[in-house]
Short mmCIF file of C-alpha atoms and ligand atoms in Angstrom, two decimals:
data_model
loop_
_atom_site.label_atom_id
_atom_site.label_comp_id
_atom_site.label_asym_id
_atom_site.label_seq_id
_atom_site.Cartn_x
_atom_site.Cartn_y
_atom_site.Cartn_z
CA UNK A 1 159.76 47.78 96.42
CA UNK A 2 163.01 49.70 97.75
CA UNK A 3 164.21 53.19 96.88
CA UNK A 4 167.28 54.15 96.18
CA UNK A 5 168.59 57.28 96.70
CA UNK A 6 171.44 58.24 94.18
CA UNK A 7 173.94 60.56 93.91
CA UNK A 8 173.71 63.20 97.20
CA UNK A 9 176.17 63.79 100.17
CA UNK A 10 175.18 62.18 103.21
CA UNK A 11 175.80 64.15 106.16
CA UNK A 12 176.39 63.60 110.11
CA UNK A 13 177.50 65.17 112.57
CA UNK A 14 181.15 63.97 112.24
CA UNK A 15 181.14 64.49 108.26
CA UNK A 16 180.14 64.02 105.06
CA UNK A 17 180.16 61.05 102.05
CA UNK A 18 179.28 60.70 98.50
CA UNK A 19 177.11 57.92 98.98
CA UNK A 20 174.10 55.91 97.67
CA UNK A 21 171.05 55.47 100.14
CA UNK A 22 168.68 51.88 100.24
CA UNK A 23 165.70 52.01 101.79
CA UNK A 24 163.50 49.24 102.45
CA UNK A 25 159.93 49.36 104.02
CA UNK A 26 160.50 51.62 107.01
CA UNK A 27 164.31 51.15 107.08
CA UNK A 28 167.51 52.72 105.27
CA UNK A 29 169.47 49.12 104.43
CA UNK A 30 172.17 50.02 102.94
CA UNK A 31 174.76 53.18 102.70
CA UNK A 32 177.69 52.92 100.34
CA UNK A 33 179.41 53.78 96.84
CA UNK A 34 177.75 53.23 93.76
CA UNK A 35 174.93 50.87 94.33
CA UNK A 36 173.28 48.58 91.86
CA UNK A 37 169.68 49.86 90.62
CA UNK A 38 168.85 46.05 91.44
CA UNK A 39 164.81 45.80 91.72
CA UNK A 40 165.13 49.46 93.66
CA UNK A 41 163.01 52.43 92.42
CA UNK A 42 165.85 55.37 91.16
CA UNK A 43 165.15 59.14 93.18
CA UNK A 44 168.06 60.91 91.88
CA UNK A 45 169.45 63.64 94.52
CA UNK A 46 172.30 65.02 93.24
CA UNK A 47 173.04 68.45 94.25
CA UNK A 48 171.34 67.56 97.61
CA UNK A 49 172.20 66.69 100.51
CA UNK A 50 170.85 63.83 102.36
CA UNK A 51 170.10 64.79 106.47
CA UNK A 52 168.71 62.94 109.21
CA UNK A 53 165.39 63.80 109.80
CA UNK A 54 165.20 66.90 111.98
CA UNK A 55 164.06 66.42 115.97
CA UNK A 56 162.41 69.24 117.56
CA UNK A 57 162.80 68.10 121.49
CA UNK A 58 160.72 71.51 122.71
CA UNK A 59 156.29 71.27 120.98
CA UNK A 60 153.19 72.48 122.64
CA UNK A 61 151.26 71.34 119.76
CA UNK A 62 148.19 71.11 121.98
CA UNK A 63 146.38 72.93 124.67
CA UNK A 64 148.61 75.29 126.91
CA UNK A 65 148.79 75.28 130.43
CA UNK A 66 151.44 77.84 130.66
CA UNK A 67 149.13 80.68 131.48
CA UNK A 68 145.21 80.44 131.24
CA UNK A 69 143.29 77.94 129.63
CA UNK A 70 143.28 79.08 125.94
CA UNK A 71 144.22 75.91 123.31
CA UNK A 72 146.35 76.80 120.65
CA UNK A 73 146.20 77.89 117.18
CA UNK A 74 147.55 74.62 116.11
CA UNK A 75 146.62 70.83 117.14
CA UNK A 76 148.95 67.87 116.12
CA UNK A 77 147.10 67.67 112.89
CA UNK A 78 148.20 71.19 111.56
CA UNK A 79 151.43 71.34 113.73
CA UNK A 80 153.02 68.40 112.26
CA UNK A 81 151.76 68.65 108.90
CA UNK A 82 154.11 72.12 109.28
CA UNK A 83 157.04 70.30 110.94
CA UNK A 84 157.12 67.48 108.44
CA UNK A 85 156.90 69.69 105.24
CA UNK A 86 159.90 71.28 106.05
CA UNK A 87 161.82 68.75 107.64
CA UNK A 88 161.07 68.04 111.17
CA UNK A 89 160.21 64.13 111.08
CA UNK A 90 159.70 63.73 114.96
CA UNK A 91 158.68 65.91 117.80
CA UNK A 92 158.90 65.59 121.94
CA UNK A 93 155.84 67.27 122.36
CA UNK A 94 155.15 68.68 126.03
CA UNK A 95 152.39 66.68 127.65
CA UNK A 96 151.35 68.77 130.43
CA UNK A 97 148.64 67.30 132.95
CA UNK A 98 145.86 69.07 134.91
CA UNK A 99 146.47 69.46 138.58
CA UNK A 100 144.91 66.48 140.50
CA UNK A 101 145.11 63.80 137.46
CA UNK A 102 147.83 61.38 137.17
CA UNK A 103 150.86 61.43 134.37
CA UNK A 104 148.75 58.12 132.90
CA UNK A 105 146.13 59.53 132.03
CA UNK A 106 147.81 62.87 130.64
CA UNK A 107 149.76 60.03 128.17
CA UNK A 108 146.35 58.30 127.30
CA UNK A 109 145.05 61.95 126.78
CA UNK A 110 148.36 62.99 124.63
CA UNK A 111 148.33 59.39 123.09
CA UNK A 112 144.50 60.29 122.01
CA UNK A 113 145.51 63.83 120.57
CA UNK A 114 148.61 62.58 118.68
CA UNK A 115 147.57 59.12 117.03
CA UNK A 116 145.85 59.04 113.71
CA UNK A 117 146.24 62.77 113.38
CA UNK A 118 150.05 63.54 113.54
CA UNK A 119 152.29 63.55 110.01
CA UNK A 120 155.35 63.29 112.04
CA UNK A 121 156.55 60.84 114.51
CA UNK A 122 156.19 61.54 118.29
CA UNK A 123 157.12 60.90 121.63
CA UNK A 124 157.09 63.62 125.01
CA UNK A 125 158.28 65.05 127.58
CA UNK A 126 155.96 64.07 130.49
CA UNK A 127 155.34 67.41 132.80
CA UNK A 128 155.34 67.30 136.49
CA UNK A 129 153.52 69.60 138.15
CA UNK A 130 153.17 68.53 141.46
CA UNK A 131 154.66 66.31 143.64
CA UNK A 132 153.12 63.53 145.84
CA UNK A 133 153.79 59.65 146.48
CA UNK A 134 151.59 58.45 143.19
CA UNK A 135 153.21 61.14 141.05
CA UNK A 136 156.55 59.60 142.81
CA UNK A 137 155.48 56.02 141.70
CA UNK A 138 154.35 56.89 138.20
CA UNK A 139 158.00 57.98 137.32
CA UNK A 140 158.78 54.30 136.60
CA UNK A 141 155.58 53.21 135.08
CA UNK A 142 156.40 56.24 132.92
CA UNK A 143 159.56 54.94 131.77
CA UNK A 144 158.21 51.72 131.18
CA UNK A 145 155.79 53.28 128.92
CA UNK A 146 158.51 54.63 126.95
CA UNK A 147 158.16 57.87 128.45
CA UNK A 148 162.04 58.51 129.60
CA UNK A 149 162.12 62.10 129.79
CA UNK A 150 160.51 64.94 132.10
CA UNK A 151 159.73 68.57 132.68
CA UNK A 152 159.53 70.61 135.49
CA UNK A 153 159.04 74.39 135.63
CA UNK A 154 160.62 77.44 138.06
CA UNK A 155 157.59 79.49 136.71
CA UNK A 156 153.97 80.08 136.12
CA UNK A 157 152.00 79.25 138.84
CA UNK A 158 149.87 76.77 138.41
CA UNK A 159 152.82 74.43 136.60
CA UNK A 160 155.65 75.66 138.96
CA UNK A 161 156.85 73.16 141.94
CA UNK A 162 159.00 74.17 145.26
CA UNK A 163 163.01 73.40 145.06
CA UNK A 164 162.49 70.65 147.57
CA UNK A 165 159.89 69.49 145.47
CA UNK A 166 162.65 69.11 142.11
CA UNK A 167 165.04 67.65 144.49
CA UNK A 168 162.87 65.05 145.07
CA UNK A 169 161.55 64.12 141.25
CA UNK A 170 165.39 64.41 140.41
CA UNK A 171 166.46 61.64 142.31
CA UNK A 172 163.82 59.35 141.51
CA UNK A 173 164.44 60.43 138.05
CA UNK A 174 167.94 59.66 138.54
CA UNK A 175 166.81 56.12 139.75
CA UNK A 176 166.18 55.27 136.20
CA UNK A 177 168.52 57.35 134.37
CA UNK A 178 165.72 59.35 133.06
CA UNK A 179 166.03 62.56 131.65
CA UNK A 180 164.37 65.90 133.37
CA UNK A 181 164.03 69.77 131.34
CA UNK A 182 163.30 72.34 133.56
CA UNK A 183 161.68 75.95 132.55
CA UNK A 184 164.12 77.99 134.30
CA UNK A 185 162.76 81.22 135.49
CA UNK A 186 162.45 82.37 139.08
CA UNK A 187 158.65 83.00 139.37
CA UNK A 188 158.43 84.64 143.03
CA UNK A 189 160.15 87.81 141.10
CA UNK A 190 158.24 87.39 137.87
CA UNK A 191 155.45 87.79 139.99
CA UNK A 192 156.61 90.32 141.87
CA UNK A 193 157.86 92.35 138.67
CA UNK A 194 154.54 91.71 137.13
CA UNK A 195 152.65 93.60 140.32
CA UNK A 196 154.83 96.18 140.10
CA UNK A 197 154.37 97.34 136.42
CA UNK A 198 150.84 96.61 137.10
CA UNK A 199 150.32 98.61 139.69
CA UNK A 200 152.25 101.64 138.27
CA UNK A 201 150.04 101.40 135.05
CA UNK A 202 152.55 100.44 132.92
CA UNK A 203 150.74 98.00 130.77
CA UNK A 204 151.74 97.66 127.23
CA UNK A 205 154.13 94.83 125.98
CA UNK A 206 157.18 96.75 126.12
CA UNK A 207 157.04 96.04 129.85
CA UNK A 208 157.07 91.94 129.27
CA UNK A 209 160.80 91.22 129.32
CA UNK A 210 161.43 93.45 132.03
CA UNK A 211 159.25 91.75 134.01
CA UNK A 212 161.60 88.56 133.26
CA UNK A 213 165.36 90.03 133.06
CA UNK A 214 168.54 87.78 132.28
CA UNK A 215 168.98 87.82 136.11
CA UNK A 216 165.65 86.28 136.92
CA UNK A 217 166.50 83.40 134.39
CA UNK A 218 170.19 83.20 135.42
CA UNK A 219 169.12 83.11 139.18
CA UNK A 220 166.87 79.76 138.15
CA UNK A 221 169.22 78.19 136.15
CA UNK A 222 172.39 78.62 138.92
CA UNK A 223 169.80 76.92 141.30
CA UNK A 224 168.49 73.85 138.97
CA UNK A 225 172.19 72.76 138.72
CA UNK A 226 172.93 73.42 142.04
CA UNK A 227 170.29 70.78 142.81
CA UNK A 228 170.86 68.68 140.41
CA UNK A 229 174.48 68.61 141.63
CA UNK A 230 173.38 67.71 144.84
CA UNK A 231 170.90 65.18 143.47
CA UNK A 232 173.82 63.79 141.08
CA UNK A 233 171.68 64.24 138.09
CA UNK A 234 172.64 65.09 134.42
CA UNK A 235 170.17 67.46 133.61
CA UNK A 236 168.63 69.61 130.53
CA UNK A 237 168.23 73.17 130.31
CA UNK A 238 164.99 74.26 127.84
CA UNK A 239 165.11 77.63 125.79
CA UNK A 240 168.45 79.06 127.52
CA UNK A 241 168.14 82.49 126.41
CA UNK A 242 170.62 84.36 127.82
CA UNK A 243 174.45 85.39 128.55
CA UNK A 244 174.12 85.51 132.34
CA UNK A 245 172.52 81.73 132.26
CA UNK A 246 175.16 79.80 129.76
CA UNK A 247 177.76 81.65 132.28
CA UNK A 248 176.47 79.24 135.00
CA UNK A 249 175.89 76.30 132.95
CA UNK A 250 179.95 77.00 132.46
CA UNK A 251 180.32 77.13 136.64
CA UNK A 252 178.24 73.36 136.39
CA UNK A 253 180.16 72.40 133.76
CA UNK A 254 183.96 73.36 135.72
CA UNK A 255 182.59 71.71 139.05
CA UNK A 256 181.90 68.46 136.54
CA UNK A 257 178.62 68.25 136.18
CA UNK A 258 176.44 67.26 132.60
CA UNK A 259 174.25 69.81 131.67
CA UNK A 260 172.49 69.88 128.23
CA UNK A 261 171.59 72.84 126.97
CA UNK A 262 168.64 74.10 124.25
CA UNK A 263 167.67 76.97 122.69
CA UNK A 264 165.67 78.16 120.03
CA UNK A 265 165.81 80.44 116.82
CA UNK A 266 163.53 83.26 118.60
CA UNK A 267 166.65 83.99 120.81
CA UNK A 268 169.16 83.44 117.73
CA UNK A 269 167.20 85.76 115.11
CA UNK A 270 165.22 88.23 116.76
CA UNK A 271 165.54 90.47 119.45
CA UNK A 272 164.04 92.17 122.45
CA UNK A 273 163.16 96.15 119.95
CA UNK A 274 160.64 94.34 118.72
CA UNK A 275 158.52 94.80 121.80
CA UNK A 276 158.15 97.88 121.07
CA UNK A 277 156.38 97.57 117.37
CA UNK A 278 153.14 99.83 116.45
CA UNK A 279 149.71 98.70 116.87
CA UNK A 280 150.12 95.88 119.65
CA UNK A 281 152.74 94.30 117.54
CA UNK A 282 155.07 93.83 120.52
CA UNK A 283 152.32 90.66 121.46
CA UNK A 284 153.51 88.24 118.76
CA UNK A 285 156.69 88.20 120.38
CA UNK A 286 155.25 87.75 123.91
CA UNK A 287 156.92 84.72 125.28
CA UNK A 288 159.18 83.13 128.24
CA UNK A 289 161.74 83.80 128.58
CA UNK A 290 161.05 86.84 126.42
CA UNK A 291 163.42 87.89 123.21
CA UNK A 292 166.59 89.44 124.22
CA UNK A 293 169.28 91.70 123.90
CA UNK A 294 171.65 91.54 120.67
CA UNK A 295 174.45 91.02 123.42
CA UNK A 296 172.53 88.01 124.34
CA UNK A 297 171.92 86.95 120.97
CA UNK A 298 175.85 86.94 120.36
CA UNK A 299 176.56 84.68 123.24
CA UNK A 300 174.18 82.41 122.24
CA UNK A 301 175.83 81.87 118.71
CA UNK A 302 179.15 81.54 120.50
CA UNK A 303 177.94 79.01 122.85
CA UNK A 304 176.43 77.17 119.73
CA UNK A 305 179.98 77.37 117.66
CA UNK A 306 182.17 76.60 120.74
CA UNK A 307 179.95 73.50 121.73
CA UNK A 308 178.61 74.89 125.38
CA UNK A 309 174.64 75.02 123.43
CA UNK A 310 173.97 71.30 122.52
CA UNK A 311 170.24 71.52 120.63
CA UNK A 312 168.41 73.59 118.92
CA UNK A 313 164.18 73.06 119.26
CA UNK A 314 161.36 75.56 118.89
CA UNK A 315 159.09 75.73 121.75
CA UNK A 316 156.53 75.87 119.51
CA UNK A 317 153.37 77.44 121.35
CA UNK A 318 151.13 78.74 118.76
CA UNK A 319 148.64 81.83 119.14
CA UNK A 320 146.26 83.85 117.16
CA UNK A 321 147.28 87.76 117.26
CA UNK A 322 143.82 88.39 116.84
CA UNK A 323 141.22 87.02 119.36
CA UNK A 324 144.23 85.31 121.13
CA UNK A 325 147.60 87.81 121.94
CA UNK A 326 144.72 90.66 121.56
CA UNK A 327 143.05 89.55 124.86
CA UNK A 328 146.31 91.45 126.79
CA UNK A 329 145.45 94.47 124.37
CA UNK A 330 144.95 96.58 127.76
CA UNK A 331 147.56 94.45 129.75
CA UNK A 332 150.42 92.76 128.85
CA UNK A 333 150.50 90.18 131.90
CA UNK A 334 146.90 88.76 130.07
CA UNK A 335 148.76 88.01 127.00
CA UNK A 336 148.97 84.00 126.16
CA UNK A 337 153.05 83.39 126.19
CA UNK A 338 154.62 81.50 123.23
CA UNK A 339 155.25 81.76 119.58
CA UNK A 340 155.14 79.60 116.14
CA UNK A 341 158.18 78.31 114.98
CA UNK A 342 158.18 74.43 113.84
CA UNK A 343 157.90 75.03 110.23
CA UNK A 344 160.80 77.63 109.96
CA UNK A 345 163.71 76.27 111.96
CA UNK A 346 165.43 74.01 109.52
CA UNK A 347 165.98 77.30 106.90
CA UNK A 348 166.48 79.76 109.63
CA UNK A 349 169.48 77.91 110.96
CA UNK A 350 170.80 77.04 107.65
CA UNK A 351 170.21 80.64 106.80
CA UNK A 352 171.60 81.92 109.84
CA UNK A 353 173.84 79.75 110.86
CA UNK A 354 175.34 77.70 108.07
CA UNK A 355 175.10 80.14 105.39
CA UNK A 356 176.58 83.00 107.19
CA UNK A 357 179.58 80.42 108.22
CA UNK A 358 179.01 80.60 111.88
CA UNK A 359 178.28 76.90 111.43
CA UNK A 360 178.47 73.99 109.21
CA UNK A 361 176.50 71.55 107.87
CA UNK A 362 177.60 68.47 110.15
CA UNK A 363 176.96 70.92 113.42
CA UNK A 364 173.33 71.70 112.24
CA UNK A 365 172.70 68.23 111.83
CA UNK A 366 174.08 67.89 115.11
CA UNK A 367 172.09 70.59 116.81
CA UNK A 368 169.09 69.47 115.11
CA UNK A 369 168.94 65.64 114.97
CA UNK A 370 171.85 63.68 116.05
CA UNK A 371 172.93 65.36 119.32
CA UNK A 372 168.90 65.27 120.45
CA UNK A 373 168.31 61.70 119.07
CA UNK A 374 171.40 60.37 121.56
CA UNK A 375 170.28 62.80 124.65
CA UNK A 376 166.63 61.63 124.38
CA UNK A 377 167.51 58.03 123.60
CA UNK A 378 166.22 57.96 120.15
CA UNK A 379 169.56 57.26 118.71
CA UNK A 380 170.34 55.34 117.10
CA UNK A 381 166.23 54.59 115.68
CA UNK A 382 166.93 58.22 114.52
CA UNK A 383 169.05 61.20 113.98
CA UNK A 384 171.38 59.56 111.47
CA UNK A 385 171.40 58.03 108.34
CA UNK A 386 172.87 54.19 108.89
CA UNK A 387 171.77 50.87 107.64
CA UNK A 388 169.11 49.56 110.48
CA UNK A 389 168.06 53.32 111.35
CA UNK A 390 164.58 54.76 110.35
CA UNK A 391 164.17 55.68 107.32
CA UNK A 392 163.50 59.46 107.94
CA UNK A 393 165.88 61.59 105.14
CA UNK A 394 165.53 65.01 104.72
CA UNK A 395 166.65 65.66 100.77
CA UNK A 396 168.27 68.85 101.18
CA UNK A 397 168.21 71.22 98.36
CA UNK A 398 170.82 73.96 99.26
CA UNK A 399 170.18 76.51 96.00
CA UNK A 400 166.66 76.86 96.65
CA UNK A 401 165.98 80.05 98.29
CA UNK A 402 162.32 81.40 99.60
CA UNK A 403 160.26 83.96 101.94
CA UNK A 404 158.67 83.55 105.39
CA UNK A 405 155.29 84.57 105.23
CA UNK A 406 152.06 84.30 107.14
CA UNK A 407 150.23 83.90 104.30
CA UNK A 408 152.08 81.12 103.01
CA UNK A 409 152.56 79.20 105.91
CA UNK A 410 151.55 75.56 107.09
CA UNK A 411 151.05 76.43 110.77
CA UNK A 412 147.33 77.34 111.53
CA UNK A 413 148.22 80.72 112.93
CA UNK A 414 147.58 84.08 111.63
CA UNK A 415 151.21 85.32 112.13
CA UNK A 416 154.82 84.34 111.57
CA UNK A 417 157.50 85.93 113.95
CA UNK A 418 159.73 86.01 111.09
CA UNK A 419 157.37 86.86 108.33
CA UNK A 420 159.97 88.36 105.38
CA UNK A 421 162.76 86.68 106.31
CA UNK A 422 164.90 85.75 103.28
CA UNK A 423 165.69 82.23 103.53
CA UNK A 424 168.43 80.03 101.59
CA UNK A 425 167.95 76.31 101.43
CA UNK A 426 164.89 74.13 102.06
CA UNK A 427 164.03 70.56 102.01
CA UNK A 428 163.31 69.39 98.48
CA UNK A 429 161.75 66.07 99.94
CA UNK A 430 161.31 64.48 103.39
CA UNK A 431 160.98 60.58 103.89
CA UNK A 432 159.75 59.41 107.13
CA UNK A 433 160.41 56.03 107.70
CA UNK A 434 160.76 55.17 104.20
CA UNK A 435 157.59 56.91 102.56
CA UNK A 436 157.92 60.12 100.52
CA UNK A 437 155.62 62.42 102.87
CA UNK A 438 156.54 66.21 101.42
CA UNK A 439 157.83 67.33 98.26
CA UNK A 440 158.74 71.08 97.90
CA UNK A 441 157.55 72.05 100.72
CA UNK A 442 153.78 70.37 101.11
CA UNK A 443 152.74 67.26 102.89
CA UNK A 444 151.79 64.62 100.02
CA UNK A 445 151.21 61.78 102.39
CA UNK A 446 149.52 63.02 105.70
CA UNK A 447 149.04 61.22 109.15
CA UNK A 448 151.39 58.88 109.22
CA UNK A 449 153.18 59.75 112.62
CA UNK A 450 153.72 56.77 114.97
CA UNK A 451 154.37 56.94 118.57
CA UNK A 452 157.83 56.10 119.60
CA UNK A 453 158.54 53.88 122.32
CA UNK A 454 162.03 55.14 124.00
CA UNK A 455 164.38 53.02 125.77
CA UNK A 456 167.23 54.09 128.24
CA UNK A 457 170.25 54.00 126.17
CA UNK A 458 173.12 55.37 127.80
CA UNK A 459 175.76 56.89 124.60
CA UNK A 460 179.17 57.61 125.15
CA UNK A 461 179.60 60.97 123.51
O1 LIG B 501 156.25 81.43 126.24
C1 LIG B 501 156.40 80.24 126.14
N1 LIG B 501 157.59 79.75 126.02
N2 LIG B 501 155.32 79.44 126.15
C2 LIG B 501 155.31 78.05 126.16
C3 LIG B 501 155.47 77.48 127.53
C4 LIG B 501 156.90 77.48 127.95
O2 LIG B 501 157.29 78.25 128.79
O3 LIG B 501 157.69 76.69 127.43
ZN1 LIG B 502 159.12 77.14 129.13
ZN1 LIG B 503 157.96 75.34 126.17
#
């Protein structure tokens, strides 16, 4: 039986129609004026509007090997049940391997996490964290798996790899016309700055983001491109937080080269006072690059409404305050970086961003789903609503307004960074490929994420 979906505004990023929506089994067939009822099932949607399902390219839904060994809060079972409620139909989660063990079995072990338990669709990012001649010939096999994209990392020591080391991975990347992300902070002077405070005693969170200042990210991010420039290699830059760094992703840009930039609502809607909360507060916000200055925050918005940010994703990295951010209660440098965030960034940027006027509708669907669907070849599957595409509609209800609150919340995690926050907007329903899966903002129809297999397709933007 098909579903037709009657009487909303389809949008894209390039504009938006009055137009009836078909779906059959997994697939939207049909877009267009007026269509007959025929033998379809009637979901009337006016008012709404009718989105692409929303993409977040930047998960660590499971385990964290960004500092320590703790897991976190959430799993794919409770992360995606939050994504999907609100909107998110896919994620690119982060699959990060141990040192020693191969990038096949990290995707058997992410491939074990993910199936049967996720509500969302996914595919990820594999992680390379070392560098030797099997990593070298997994890069293809990788691909071949449907694997086409890759992270590296400038920081954290037991993830980080040498310069010579990213050279190398980027042009055997560039072999296949794969995609690399790199975590761009220089982690010789995080670790320097971290002794330092240390050492001088100076030990509660307020010291975290000076540890990590704009210079130590914009020093990172000036070398990635100039080695990706020198590898020839179109390359992505993950949670860009700062002025000082989209300055030098303009110098790439001038001397030619593609760069894709992310970043996430954490550096759009909060800022670096909050370190300094009462009671150990400052931990929820502990993460890297850390929150920063409203100065910062501006550029950011400007570099999203003049085009020079391409995507906005989460890096979702869940942890407890208590039991979890509490084990750096008597040192910030022990603190477990990374925050929750992919329930609430659908409403936060139409709050923030579209509401306010900064952006519109069709540039949040780019930022969200269309412009990440084409850069991590899942366009045209996803991130737009065409006959042939996937099924995956967000019903967009833009009169509904709500609150951000821990208690409330779908993500297993016993704080919100945004907890209060007045939104405006919310997905009324979410379809992912072509079954209803939330309705006002609950999962109806859990685990039925599939894997997606991605193929190279070059898209001429
Ligand atoms: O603090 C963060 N962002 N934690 C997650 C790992 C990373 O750096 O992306
Ligand atoms: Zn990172
Ligand atoms: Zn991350």
């Amino acid at each position: 039986m098909s579903i037709l979906l009657k009487g909303g505004i389809v949008v894209s990023a390039h504009g938006r129609r009055q137009v009836d929506v078909r779906i059959d089994g997994e697939k939207i067939v049909e877009v267009s004026t007026n269509l007959k009822a025929e033998d379809s099932t009637i979901e009337d949607v006016s008012g709404c509007f009718l989105l692409p399902g929303f993409i977040d390219a930047h998960t660590h839904l499971e385990l964290n090997n960004g500092k320590g060994s703790m897991s976190t809060a959430d799993n794919f079972y409770t992360g995606s049940k939050a994504a999907v409620a609100k909107g998110t139909t896919a994620v690119i989660d982060m699959a990060t391997p141990s040192k020693g063990s191969s990038l096949k079995d990290c995707l058997a072990t992410w491939n074990q996490l993910a199936s049967g338990n996720s509500s969302c669709d996914y595919t990820y990012h594999m992680s390379i964290i070392e560098w030797n001649p099997s990593i070298k010939k997994e890069i293809k096999e990788m691909i071949e798996d449907g694997i086409t994209s890759f992270k590296m990392y400038m920081a954290y020591d037991n993830l980080r790899t040498t310069d010579a080391e990213i050279f190398e991975a980027m042009r055997e990347i560039r072999k296949y016309q794969g995609m690399l992300g790199i975590h761009c902070e220089n982690g010789d002077l995080v670790n320097e700055m971290i002794a330092k405070f240390v050492a001088e005693g100076k030990l509660s969170p307020h010291y975290h983001p000076l540890t990590r200042p704009d210079s130590v990210e914009a020093e990172a991010v000036e070398r990635y491109l100039m080695i990706a420039k020198l590898a020839d290699l179109p390359v992505n830059i993950v949670h860009l937080s700062t002025k000082r760094a989209l300055e030098a992703v303009k110098r790439a840009r001038s001397r030619k080269q593609k760069v894709y930039v992310e970043t996430c609502p954490q550096y759009l809607v909060l800022d670096d006072h909050l370190y300094d909360g009462p009671d150990f507060e400052g931990a929820k916000y502990v993460c890297s690059p850390p929150l920063r200055s409203i100065n910062d925050q501006h550029a950011l918005w400007d570099g999203i409404m003049d085009g020079q940010v391409n995507t906005i994703s989460t890096d979702h990295c869940s942890f407890n305050f208590e039991g979890q951010k509490t084990t750096g209660k008597d040192d910030f440098s022990k603190i477990p970086n990374g925050m929750p965030g992919v329930e609430t960034r659908p409403e936060l940027i139409y709050t923030y961003g579209v509401t306010t006027g900064k952006i519109s509708l069709e540039r949040m669907v780019a930022l969200l789903s269309e412009d990440i669907a084409k850069q991590f070849s899942l366009y045209p599957q996803k991130g737009i609503i065409q006959a042939g595409s996937d099924a995956d509609i967000v019903i967009w209800d833009p009169k509904k307004t709500g609150v951000i609150s821990a208690a409330t919340q779908l993500q297993n995690v016993d704080y919100t960074p945004y907890d209060g926050m007045q939104t405006r907007g919310q997905a009324k329903s979410v379809y992912l490929r072509g079954q209803k899966v939330a309705e006002s903002g609950r999962v109806i129809l859990e685990k039925q994420g599939k894997f997606v297999f991605r193929n190279i397709t070059p898209i001429d933007e």
